[in-house]
Coordinates of C-alpha atoms in Angstrom, one line a residue:
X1 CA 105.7 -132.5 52.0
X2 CA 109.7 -132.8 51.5
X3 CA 111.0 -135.6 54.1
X4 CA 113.6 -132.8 54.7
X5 CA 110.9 -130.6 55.9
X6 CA 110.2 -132.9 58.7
X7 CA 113.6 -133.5 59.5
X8 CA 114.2 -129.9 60.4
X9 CA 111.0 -130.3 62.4
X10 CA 112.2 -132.6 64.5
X11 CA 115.1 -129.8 65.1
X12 CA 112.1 -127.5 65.8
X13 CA 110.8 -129.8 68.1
X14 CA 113.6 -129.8 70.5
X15 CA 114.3 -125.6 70.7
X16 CA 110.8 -125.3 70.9
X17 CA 110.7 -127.3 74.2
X18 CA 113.1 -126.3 75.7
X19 CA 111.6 -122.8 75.3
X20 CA 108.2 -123.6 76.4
X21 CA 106.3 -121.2 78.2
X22 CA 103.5 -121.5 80.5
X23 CA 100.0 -120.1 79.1
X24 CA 97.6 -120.8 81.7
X25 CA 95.3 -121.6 81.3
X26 CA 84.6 -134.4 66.6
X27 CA 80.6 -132.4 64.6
X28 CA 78.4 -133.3 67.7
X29 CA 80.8 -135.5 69.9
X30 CA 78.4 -138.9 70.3
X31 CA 81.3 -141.5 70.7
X32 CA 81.2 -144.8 71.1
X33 CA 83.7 -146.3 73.8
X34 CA 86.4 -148.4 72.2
X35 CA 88.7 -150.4 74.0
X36 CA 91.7 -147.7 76.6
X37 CA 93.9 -148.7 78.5
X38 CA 93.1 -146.4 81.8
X39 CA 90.2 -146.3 83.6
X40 CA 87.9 -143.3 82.5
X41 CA 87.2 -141.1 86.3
X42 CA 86.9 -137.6 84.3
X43 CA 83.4 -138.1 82.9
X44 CA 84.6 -136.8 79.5
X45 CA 81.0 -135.2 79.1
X46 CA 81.7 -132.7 76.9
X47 CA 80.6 -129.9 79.1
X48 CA 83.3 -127.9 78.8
X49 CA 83.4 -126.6 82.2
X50 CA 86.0 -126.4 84.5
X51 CA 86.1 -126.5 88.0
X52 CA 88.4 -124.5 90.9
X53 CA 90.9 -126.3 93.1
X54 CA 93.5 -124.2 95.5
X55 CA 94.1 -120.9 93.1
X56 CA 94.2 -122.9 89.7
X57 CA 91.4 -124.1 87.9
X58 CA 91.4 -127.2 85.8
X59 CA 91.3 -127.0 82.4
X60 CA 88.0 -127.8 81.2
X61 CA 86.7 -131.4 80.7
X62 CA 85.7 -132.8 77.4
X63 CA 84.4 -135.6 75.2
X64 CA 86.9 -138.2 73.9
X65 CA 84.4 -139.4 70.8
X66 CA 84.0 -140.0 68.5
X67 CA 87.4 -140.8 67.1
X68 CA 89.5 -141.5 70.5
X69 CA 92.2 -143.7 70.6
X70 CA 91.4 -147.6 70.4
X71 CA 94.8 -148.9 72.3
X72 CA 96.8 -145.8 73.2
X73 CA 99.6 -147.8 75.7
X74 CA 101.0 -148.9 72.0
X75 CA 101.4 -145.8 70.7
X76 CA 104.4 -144.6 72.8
X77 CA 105.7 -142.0 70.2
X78 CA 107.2 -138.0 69.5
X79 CA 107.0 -138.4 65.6
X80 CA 103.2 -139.1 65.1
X81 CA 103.1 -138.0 61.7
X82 CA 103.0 -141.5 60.4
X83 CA 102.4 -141.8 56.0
X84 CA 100.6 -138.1 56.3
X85 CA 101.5 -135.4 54.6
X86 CA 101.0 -131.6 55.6
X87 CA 102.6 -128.7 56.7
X88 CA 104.8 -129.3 60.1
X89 CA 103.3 -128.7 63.8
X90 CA 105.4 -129.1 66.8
X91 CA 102.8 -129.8 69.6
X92 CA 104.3 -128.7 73.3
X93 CA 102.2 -129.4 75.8
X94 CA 103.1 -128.8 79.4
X95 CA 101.0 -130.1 82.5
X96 CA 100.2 -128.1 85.8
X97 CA 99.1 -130.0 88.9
X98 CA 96.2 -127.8 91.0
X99 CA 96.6 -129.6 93.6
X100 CA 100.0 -128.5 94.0
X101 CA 99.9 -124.6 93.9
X102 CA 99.9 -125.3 90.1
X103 CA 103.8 -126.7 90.0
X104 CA 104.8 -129.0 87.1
X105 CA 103.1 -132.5 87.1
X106 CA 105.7 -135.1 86.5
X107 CA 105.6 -139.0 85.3
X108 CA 101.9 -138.2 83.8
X109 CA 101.2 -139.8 80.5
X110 CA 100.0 -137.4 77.9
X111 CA 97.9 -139.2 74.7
X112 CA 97.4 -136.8 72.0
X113 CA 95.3 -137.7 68.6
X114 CA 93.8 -135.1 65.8
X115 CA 92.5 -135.8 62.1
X116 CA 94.8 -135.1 59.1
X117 CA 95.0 -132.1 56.3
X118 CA 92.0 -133.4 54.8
X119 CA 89.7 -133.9 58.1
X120 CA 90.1 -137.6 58.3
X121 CA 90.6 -139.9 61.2
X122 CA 93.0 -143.0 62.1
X123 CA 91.5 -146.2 63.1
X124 CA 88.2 -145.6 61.7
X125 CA 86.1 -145.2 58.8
X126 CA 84.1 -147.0 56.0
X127 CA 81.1 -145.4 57.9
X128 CA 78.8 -142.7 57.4
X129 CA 80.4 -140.4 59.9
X130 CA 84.0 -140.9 57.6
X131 CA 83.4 -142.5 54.4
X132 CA 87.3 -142.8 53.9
X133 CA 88.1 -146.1 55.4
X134 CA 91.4 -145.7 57.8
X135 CA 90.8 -148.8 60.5
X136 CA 94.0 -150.4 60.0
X137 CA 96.0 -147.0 59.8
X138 CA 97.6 -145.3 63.5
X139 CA 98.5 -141.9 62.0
X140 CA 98.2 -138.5 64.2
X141 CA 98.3 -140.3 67.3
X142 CA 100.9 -140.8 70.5
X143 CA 101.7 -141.2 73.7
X144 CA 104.5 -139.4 76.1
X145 CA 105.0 -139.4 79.9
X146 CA 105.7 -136.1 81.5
X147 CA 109.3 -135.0 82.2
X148 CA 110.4 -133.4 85.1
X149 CA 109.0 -130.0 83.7
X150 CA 106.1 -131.3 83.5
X151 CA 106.5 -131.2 79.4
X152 CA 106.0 -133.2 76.6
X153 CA 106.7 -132.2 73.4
X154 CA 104.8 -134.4 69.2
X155 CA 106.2 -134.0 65.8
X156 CA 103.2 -133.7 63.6
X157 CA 101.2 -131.7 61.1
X158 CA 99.2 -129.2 60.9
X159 CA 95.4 -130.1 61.6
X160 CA 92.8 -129.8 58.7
X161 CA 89.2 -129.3 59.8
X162 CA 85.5 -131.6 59.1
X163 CA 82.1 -129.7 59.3
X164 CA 80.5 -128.7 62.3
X165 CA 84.4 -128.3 64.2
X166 CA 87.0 -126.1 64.6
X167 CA 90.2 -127.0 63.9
X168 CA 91.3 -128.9 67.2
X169 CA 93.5 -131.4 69.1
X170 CA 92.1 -134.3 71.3
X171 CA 94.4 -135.0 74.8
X172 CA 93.5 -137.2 77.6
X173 CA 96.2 -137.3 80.7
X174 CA 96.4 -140.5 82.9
X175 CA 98.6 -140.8 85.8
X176 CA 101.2 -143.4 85.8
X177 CA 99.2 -146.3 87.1
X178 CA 96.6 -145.3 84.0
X179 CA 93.9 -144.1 86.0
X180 CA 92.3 -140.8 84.1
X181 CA 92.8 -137.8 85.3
X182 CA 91.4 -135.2 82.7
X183 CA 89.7 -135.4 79.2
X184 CA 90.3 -131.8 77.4
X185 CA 90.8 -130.2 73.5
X186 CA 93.3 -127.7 72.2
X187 CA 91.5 -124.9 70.0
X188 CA 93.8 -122.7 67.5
X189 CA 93.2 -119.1 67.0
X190 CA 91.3 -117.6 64.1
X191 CA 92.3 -114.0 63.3
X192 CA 92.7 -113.1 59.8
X193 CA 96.7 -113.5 59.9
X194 CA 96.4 -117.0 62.1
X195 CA 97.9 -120.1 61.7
X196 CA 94.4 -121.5 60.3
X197 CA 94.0 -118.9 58.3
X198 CA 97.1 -118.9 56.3
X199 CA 97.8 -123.1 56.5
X200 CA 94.0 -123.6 54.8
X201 CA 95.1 -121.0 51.8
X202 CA 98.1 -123.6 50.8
X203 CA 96.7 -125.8 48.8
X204 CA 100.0 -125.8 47.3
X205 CA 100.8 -128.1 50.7
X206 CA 97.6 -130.1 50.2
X207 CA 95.0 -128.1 52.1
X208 CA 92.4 -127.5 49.8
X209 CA 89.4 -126.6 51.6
X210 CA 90.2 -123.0 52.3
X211 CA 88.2 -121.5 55.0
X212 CA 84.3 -122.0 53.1
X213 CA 82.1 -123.9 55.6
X214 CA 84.4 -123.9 58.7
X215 CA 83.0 -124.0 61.7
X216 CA 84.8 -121.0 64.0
X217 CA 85.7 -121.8 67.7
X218 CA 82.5 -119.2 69.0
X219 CA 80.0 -121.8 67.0
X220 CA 81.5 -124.5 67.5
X221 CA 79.7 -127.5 69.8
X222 CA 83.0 -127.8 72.2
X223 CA 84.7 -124.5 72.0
X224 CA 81.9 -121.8 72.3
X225 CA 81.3 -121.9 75.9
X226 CA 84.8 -121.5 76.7
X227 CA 84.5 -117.6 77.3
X228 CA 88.0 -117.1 79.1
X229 CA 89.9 -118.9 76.2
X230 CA 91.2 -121.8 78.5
X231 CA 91.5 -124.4 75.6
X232 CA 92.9 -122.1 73.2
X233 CA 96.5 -122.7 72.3
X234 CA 99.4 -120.2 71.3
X235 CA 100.5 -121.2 67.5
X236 CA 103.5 -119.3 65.7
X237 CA 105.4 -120.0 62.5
X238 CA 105.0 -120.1 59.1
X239 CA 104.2 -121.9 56.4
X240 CA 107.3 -122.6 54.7
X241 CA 109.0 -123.1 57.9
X242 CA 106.6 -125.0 60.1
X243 CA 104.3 -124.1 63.5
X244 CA 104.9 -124.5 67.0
X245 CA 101.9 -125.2 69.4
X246 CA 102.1 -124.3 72.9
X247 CA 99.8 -125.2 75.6
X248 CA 99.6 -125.2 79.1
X249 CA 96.7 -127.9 81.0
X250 CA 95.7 -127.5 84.4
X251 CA 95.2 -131.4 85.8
X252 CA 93.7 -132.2 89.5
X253 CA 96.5 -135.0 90.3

């Protein structure tokens, strides 16, 4: 990918949040628990329910593993792309408190981390689970604290996928003393015209894959029970031009 691609998404990044609007809302997840730097109180169980408070309901809870972030406080970034290549995602994410009549949840710290164009992980590998061997690599993976929206806003790429999972983003949310608040994914759409669809046809832009052997969001181990489509992001753009990624979470802060 161009650098000058990526500069224009940085462009991208900031009309796209500042236009953010509010959608309300890895294979078998068996992680081992590396070193964080907030102490875990959502369960991360990969259960994928949610639960009511007031007249929001949280977005639903799930597994960190088995790729999470080893030290997250040291990855305090908005350009996560890192030495990947791929095609350009802006990644807005804004946060909703439901314990406040669902207002904008400020000063919250927002750690984001997803595998690269070819389904691969940062800070792991050399193992059965990823043969390629990325353990001294911290690619696809960042850190922001809310701003008085309730926003943050990652330059990135565009997600590839690994068998047995859709294509999908990992977040956990701490408040500002690092306690955990919520453990959740972002899931893309998958009509025949969606981002997925046509970013997994470029092999042009290094997606060679295609869409044989994915795993769709209704089969897959996290997704499929989430019937009202709470983890499910809004994704628009192009190819040539980039994506934007917009998601709402709903935290009990």
């Amino acid at each position: 990918m161009e650098r000058k691609e990526f500069l224009r998404t940085f462009a991208l990044a900031g009309l796209a949040l500042a236009g953010l609007k509010v959608i309300d809302a890895c294979s078998t997840d068996d992680s081992t628990t590396p070193e964080t730097s907030g102490t875990d109180t959502s369960g991360g169980s990969g259960s994928g329910s949610g639960s009511t408070s007031g007249n929001c309901v949280v977005s639903p809870t799930e597994t960190a593993g088995p790729f999470p972030t080893h030290n997250p406080s040291t990855l305090v970034a908005t350009n996560i792309i890192g030495d990947r290549t791929g095609i350009p995602l802006t990644i807005n994410i804004a946060l909703k408190n439901t314990n406040n009549s669902c207002n904008a949840l400020t000063d919250t710290i927002v750690d984001i981390w997803h595998c690269d164009k070819d389904g691969n992980y940062s800070e792991y590998g050399g193992s059965g689970m990823q043969s390629t061997n990325y353990t001294n690599n911290h690619f696809l993976r960042g850190r922001q604290t809310t701003n008085a929206n309730g926003e943050v806003a990652f330059t990135s790429i565009f997600p590839g996928w690994y068998t047995g999972r859709a294509t999908h983003i990992h977040v956990h949310v701490y408040n500002s003393a690092g306690t955990s608040l919520l453990i959740t994914q972002i899931a893309f759409p998958e009509s025949s015209s969606s981002a997925v669809v046509q970013v997994n046809a470029s092999s042009a832009n290094g997606y060679t894959k295609g869409m044989s052997g994915y795993t769709y969001n209704a089969n897959d181990n996290v997704f499929s029970d989430d019937s009202t489509g709470a983890e499910i992001a809004t994704v628009t753009g192009t190819v040539s031009d980039g994506f934007v990624l917009a998601h709402t979470i709903n935290v009990a802060a």
